[in-house]
CSV table of C-alpha atoms in Angstrom, one decimal:
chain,number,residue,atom,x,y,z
F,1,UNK,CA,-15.9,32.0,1.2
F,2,UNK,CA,-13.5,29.8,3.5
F,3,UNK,CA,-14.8,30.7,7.3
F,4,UNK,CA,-12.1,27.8,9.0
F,5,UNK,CA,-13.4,27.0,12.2
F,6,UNK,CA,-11.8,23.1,12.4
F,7,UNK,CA,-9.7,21.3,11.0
F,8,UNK,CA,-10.5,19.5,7.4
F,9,UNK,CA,-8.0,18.4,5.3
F,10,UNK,CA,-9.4,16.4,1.8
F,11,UNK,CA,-7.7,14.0,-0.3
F,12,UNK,CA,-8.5,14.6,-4.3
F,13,UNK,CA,-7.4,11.5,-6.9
F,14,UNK,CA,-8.5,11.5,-10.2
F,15,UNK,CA,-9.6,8.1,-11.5
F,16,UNK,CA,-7.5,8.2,-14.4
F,17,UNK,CA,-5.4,5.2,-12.9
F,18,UNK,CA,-5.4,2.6,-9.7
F,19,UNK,CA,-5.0,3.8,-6.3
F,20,UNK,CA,-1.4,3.6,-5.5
F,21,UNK,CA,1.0,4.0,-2.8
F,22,UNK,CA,1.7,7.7,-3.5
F,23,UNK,CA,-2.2,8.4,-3.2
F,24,UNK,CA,-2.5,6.6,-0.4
F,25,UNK,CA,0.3,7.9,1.9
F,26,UNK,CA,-1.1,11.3,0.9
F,27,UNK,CA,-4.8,10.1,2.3
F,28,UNK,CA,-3.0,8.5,5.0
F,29,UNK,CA,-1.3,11.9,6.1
F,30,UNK,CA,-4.3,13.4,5.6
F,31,UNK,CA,-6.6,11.0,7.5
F,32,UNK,CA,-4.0,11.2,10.5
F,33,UNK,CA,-3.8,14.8,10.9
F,34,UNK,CA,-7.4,15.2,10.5
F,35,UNK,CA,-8.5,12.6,13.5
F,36,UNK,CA,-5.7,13.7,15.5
F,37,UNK,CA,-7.1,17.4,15.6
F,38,UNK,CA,-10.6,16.1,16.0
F,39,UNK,CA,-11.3,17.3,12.5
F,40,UNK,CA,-12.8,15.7,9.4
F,41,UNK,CA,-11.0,14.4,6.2
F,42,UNK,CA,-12.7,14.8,2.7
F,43,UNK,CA,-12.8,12.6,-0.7
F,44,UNK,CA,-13.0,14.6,-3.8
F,45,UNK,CA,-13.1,12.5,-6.9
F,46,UNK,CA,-11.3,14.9,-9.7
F,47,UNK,CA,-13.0,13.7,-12.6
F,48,UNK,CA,-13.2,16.5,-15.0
F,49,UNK,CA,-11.0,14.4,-17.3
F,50,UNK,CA,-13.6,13.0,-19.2
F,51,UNK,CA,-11.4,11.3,-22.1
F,52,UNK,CA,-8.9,9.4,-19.1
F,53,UNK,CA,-11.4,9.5,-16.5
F,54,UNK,CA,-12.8,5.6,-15.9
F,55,UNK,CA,-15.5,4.2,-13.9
F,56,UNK,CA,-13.3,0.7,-13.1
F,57,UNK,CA,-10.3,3.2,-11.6
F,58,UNK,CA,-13.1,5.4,-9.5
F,59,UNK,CA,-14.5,1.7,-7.8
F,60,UNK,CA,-10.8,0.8,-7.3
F,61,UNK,CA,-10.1,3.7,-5.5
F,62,UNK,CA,-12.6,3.7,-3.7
F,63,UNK,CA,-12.9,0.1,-2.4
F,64,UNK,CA,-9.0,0.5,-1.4
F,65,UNK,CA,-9.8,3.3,0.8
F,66,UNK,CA,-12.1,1.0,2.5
F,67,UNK,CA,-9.8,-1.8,2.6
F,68,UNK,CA,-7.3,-0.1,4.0
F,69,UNK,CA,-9.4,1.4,6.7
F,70,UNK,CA,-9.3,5.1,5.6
F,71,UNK,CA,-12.4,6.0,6.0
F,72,UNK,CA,-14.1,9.9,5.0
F,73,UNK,CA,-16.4,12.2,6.4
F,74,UNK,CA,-17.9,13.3,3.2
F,75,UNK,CA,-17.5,12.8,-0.3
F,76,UNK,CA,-17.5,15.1,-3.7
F,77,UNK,CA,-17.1,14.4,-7.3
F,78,UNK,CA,-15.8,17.8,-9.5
F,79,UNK,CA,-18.0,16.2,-12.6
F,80,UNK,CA,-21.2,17.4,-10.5
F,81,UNK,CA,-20.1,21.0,-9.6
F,82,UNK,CA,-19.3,22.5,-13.2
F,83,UNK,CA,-22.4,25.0,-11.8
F,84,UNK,CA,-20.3,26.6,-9.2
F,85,UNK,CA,-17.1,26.4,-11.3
F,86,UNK,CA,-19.1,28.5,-13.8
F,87,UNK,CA,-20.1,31.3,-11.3
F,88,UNK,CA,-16.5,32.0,-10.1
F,89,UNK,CA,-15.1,32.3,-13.1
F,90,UNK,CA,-18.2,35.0,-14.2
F,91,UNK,CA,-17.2,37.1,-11.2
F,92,UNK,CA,-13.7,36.7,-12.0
F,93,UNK,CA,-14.5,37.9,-15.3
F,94,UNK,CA,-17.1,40.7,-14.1
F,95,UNK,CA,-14.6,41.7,-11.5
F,96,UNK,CA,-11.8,42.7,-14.0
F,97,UNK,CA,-9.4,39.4,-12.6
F,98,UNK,CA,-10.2,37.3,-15.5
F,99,UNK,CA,-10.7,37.5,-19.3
F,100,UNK,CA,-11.7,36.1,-22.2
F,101,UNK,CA,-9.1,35.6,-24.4
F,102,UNK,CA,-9.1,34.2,-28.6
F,103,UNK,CA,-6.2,32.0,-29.7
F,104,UNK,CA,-4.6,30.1,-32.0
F,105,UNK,CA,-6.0,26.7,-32.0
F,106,UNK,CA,-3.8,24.9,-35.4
F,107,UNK,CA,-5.0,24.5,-38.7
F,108,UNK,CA,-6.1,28.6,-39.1
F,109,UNK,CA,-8.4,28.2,-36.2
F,110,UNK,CA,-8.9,30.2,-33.1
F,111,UNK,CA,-10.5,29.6,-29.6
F,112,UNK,CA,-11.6,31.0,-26.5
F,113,UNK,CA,-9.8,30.5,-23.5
F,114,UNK,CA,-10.0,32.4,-20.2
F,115,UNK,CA,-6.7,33.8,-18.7
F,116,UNK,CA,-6.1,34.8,-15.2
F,117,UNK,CA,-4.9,38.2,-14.7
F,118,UNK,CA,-2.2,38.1,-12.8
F,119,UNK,CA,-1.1,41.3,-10.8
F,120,UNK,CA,2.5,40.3,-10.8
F,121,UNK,CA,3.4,39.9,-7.2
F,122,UNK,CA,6.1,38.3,-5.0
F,123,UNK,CA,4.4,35.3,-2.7
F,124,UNK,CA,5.3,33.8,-0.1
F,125,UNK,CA,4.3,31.4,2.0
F,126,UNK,CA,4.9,29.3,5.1
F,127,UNK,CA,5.0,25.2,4.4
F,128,UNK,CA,4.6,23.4,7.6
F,129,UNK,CA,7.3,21.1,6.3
F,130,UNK,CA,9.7,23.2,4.4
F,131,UNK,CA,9.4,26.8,5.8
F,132,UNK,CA,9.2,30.1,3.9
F,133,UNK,CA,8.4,29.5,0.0
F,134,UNK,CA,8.5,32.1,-2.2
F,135,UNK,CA,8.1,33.0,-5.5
F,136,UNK,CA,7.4,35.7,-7.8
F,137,UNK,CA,4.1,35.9,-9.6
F,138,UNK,CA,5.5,37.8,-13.2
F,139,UNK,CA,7.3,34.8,-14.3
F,140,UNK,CA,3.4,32.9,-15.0
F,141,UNK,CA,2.6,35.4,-16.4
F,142,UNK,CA,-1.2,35.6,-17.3
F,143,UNK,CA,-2.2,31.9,-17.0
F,144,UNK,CA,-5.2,29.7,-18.3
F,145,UNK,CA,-7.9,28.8,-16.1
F,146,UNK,CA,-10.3,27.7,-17.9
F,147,UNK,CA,-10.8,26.0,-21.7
F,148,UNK,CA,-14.3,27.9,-21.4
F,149,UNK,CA,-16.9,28.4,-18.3
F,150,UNK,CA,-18.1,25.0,-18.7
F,151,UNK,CA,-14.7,23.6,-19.0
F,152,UNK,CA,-12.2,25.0,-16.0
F,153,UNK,CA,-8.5,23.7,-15.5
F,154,UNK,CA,-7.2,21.7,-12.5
F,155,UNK,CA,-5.8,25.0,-10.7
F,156,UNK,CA,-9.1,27.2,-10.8
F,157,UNK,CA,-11.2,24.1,-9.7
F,158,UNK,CA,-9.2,22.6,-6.7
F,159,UNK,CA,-9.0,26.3,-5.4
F,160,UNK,CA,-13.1,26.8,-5.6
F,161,UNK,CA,-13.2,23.3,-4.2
F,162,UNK,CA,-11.1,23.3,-1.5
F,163,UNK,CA,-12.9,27.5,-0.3
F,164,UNK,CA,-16.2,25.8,-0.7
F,165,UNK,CA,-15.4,22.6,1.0
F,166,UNK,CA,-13.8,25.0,4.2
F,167,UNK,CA,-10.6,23.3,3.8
F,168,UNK,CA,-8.2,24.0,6.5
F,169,UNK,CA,-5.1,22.5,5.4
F,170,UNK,CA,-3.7,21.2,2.9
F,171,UNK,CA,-1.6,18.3,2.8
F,172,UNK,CA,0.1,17.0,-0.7
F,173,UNK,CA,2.7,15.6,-2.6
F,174,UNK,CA,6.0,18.1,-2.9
F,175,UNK,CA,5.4,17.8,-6.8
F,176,UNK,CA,2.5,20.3,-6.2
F,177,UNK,CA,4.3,22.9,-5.0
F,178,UNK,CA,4.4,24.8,-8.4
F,179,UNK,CA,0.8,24.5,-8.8
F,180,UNK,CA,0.8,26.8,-5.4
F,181,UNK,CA,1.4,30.2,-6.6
F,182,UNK,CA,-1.0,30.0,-9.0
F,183,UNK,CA,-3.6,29.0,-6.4
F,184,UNK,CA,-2.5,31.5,-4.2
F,185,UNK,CA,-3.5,33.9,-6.8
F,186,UNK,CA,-6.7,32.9,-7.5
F,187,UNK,CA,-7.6,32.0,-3.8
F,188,UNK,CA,-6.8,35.8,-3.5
F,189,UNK,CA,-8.8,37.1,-6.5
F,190,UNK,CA,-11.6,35.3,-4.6
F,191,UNK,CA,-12.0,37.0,-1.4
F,192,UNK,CA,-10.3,33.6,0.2
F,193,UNK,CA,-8.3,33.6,3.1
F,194,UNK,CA,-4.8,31.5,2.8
F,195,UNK,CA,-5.0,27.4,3.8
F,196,UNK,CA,-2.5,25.8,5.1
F,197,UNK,CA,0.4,24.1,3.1
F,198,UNK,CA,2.5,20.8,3.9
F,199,UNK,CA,4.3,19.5,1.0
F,200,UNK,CA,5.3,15.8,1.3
F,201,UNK,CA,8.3,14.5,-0.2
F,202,UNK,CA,8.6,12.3,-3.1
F,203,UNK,CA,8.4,8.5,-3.0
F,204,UNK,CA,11.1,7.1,-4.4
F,205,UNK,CA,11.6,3.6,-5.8
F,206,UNK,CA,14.5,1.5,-4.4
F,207,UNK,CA,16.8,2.8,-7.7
F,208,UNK,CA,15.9,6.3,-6.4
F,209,UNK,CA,13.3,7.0,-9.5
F,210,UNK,CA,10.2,9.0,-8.9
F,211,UNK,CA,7.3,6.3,-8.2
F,212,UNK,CA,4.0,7.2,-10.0
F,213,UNK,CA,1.1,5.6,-11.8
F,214,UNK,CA,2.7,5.0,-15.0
F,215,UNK,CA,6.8,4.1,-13.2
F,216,UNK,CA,7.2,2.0,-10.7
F,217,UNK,CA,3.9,2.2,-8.8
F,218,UNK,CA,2.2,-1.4,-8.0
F,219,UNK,CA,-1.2,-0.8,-7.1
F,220,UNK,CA,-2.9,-1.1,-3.7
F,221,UNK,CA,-4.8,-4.1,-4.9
F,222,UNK,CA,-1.6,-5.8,-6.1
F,223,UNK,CA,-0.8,-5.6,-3.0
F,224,UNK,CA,-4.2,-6.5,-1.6
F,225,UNK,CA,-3.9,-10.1,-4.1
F,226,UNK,CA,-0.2,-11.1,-2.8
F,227,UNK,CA,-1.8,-11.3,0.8
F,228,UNK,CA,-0.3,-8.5,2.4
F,229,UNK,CA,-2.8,-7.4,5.5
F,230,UNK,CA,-4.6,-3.4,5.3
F,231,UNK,CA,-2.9,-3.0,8.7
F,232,UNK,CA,0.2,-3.8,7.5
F,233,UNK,CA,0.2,-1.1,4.2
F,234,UNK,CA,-0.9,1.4,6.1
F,235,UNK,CA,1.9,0.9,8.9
F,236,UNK,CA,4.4,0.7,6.3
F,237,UNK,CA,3.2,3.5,4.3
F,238,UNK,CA,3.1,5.6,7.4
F,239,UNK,CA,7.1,5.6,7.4
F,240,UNK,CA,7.5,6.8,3.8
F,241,UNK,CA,8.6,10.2,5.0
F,242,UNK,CA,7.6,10.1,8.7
F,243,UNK,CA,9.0,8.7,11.8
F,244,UNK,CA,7.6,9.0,15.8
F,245,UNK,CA,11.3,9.0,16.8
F,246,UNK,CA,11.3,6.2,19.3
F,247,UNK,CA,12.1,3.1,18.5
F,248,UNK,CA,8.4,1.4,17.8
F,249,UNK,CA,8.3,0.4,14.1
F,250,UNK,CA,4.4,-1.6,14.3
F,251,UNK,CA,1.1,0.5,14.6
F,252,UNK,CA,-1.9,0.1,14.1
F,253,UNK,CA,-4.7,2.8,13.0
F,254,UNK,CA,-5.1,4.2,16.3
F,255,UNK,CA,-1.7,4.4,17.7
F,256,UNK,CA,-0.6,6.5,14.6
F,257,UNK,CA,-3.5,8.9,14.6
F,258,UNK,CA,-2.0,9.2,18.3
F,259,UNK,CA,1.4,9.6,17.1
F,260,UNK,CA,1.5,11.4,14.2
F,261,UNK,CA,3.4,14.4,14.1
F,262,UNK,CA,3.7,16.3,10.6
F,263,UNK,CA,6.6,18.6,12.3
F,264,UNK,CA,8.4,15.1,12.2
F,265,UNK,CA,8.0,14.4,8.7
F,266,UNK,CA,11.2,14.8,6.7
F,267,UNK,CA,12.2,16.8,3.8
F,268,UNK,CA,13.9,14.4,1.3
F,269,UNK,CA,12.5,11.6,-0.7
F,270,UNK,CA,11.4,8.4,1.1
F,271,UNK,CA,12.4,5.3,-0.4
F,272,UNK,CA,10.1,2.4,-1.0
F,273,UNK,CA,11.3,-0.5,0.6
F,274,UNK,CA,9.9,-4.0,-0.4
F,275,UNK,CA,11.8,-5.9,2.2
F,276,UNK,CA,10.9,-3.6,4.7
F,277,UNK,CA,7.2,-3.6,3.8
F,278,UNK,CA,7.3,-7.7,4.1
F,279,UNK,CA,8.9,-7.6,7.7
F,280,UNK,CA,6.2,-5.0,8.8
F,281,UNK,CA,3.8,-7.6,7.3
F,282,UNK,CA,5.6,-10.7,8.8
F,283,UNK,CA,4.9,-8.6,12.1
F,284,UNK,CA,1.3,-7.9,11.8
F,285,UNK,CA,0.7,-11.7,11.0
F,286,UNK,CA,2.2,-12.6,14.2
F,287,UNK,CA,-0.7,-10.6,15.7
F,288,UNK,CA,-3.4,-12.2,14.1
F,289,UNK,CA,-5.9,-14.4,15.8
F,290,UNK,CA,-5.6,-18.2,14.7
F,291,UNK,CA,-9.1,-17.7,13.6
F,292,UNK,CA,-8.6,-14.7,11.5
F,293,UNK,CA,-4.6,-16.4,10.3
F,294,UNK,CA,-6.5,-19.6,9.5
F,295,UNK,CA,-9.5,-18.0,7.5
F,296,UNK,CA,-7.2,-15.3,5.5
F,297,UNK,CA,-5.4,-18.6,4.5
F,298,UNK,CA,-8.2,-20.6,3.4
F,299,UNK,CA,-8.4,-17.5,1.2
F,300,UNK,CA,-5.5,-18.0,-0.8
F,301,UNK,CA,-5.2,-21.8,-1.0
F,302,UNK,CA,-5.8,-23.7,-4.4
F,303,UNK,CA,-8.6,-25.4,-4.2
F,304,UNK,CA,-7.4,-28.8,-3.7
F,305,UNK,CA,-5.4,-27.9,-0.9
F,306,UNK,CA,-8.3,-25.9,0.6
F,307,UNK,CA,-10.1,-29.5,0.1
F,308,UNK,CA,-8.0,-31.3,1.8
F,309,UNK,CA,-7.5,-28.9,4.3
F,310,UNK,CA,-11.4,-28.5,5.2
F,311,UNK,CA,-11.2,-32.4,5.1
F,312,UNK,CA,-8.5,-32.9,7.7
F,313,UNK,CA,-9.4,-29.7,9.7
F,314,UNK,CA,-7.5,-31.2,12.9
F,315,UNK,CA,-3.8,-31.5,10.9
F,316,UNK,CA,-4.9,-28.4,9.3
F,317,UNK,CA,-5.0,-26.7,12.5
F,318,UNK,CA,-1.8,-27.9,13.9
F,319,UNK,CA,0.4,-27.2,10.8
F,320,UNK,CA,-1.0,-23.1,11.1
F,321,UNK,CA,2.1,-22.5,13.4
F,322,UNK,CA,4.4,-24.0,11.0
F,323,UNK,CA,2.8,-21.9,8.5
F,324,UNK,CA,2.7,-18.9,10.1
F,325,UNK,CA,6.9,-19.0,11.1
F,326,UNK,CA,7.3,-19.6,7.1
F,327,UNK,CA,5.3,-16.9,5.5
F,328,UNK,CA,5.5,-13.0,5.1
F,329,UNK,CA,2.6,-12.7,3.1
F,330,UNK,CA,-0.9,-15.5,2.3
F,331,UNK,CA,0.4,-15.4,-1.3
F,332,UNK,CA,3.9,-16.8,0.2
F,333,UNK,CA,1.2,-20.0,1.9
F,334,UNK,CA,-0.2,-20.1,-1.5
F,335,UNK,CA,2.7,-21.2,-3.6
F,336,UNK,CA,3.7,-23.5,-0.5
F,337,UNK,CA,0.7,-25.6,-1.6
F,338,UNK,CA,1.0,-25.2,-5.5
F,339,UNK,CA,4.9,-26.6,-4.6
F,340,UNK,CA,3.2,-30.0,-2.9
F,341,UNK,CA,4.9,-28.5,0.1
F,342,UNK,CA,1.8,-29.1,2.0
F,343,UNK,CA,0.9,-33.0,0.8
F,344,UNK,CA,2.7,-34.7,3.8
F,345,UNK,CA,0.4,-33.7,6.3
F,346,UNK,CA,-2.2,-35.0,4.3
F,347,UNK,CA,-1.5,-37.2,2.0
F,348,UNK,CA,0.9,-40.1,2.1
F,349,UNK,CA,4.0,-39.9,-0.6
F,350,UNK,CA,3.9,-42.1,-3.9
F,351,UNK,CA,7.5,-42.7,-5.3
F,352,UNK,CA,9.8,-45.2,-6.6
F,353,UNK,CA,11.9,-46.9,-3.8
F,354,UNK,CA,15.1,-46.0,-5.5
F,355,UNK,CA,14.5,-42.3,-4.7
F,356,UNK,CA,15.4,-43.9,-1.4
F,357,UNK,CA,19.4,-44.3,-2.2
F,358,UNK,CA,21.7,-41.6,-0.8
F,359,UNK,CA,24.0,-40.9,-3.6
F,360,UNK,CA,26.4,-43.9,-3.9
F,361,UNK,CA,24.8,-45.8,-1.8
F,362,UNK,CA,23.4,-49.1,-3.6
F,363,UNK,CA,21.7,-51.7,-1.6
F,364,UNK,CA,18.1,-51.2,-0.5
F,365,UNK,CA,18.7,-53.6,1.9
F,366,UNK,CA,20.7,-50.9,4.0
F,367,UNK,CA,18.2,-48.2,3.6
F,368,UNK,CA,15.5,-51.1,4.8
F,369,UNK,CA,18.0,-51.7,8.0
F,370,UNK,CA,18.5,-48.1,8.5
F,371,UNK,CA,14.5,-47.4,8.4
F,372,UNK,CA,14.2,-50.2,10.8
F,373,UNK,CA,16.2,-48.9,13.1
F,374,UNK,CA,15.2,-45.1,13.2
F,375,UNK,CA,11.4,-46.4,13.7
F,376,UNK,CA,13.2,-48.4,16.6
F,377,UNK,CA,15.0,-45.4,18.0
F,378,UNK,CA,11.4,-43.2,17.9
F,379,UNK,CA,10.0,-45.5,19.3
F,380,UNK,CA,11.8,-45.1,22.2
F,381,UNK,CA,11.6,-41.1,22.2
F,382,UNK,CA,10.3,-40.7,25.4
F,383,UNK,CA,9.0,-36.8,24.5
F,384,UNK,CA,8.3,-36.6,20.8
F,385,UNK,CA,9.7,-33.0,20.2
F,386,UNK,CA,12.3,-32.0,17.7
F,387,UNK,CA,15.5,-32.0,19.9
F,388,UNK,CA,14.5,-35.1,21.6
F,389,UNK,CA,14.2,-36.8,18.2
F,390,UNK,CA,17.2,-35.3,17.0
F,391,UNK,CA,19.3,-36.4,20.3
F,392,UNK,CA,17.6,-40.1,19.2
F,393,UNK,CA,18.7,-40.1,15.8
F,394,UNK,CA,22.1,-38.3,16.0
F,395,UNK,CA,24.4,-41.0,17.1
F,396,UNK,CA,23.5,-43.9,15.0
F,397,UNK,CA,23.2,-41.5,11.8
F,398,UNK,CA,27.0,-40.4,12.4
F,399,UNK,CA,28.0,-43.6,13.3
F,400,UNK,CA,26.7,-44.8,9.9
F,401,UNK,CA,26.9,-42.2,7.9
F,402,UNK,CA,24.5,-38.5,8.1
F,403,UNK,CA,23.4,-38.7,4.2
F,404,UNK,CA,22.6,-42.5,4.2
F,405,UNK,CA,20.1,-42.5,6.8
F,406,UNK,CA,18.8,-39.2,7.3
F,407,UNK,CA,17.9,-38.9,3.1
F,408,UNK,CA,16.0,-42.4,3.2
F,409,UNK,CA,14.8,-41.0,6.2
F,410,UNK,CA,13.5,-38.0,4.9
F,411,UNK,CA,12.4,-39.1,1.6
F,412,UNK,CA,10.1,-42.2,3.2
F,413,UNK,CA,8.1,-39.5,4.9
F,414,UNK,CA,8.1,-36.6,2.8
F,415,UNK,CA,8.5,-38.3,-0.8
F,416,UNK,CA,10.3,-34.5,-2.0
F,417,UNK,CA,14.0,-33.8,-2.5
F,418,UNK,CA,14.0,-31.0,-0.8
F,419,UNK,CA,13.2,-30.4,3.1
């Protein structure tokens, strides 16, 4: 059945939730290893599930792939092959290796089932990232494969996929290393040769709690809403449970498929850092173009502030520096604006001309003097740059006092309370 003569390596979610960071460091692994070796990378949609399965969670997995730049060389959904499920399990069946078997079902009723035979053996194999496994086939005793020969179970399928498909290697979650034995089994039963195993480990949250779909798992497309960048997740994801072992922390695509090493990724759990994952975002944004920084921003405005932007496109374009220092992700430029943060460069401040006293200070006419003065003292700023026009200001705001003209100061042009 499985004739390997390059590498392929598949990736199988079941749309029975979003696409999350677990699945996709999995694909990533995958997708790495695959291109590295000159090989090809599959998609298999495990959709048997008919009652969880949904068509919203299939799109979603689907356009995050794409977003995110993982792209697959072919593509296969289980709900389309019951066909060659069916044949295997007759041959099984035929050859002595499987039977039909009647149980109790509840309620005084009894169904068919079909059980793998097992032949009670010790197995053992060879993980690429833990080393010898081994187990011993009598404690599964004779296992279910199959509800009925329209209607086989997650291990029986995934093994007739993944010989049909020519998989090569096989490259999942540690939390499927139980399901191996039992593949082995029937991969055997089958005339199959072994594939390769790598067992990733766990992603943990930052209390050290498995992450999954249902606990602690935000979906790629949260992440895709806050405005973090597809380059960005994928570097980051990269380092939940590998490292190149140098000291370069930001890849893109093509320098990891370069790098990638799956001798070099660890054993224990990798824990998900959000801090992390903004800096690694922060990073990529500094290597944006001010084209593509400008019109991933425009993206996450509100729409007045995107009119008002558009409007004044020549202050837009200078406050995108500004911008870009402040943020670690567009959703970050997004709450800038909701905030007013943004309405001095655009708009001049209303307020009452109290809101120009400094604490106990009284008299407008001093806040009037002082505001003469500083627009005296600028206008003698020979180079209009930030230390200049602090050097300007400095002396005659300590001589009278930092709070009672720097806050008048402040407030005239900004009309906020806070910087």
């Amino acid at each position: 059945m499985n004739n390997i003569k390059k590498i392929r390596t598949r990736i199988a979610p079941s749309p029975t939730g979003h696409l999350h960071i677990g699945t996709v460091r999995t694909a990533l692994f995958n997708y790495l290893f695959a291109k590295q070796n000159g090989g090809q990378i599959i998609l298999r949609i495990e959709d048997t599930d008919k009652k969880r399965s949904k068509q919203e969670y299939e799109n979603d997995i689907l356009e995050g792939f794409e977003w995110l730049g993982i792209g697959f060389d072919e593509k296969y959904w289980q709900s389309a092959r019951t066909k060659i499920y069916k044949k295997y399990l007759q041959k099984l069946i035929t050859d002595g290796k499987a039977y039909i078997s009647k149980e109790e079902a509840g309620e005084g009723k009894r169904e068919e089932v079909i059980r793998f035979k097992n032949p009670n053996t010790k197995i053992s194999f060879v993980d690429l990232i833990r080393g010898r496994v081994e187990f011993d086939s009598a404690d599964l005793g004779d296992f279910v494969i199959a509800k009925s020969l329209d209607e086989p179970l997650y291990n029986f399928a995934v093994v007739v996929d993944d010989c049909e498909m020519k998989i090569s290697h096989i490259i999942r979650g540690e939390d499927h290393i139980s399901n191996t034995p039992r593949q082995i089994l029937i991969q055997e039963a089958l005339g199959a040769p072994r594939f390769n195993y790598a067992h990733l480990p766990l992603i943990l949250a930052p209390d050290r709690s498995k992450m999954s779909k249902r606990h602690n798992a935000v979906s790629v497309n949260e992440y895709r809403k806050a405005g973090y960048l597809p380059e960005a997740l994928v570097n980051y994801t990269a380092f939940l449970g590998w490292n190149p072992g140098t000291e370069q922390e930001i890849f893109i695509m093509d320098e990891l498929v370069e790098k990638f090493n799956l001798s070099k990724v660890q054993k224990g759990g990798a824990i998900f850092n959000p801090e992390k994952l903004n800096w690694i975002n922060k990073e990529h944004i500094k290597l944006m173009t001010n084209e593509s920084f400008e019109a991933k921003i425009l993206e996450f405005l509100p729409v007045e502030t995107k009119k008002m932007a558009l409007a004044n496109d020549k202050m837009f374009s200078k406050i995108l520096p500004l911008i870009r220092e402040r943020i670690e992700k567009f959703e970050d430029a997004a709450k800038m604006a909701k905030a007013g943060d943004w309405d001095y460069y655009f708009k001049r401040p209303e307020y009452e001309k109290e809101k120009l006293l400094w604490k106990d200070e009284s008299d407008l006419n001093n806040v009037k003097k002082h505001l003469k003065k500083i627009i005296e003292l600028l206008e003698k700023t020979a180079v209009f740059e930030n230390e200049k026009i602090k050097e300007s200001l400095w002396d005659y705001a300590t001589e009278e006092g930092r709070g009672f003209v720097l806050w008048p100061t402040r407030f005239a042009l900004s009309g906020c309370d806070k910087s």
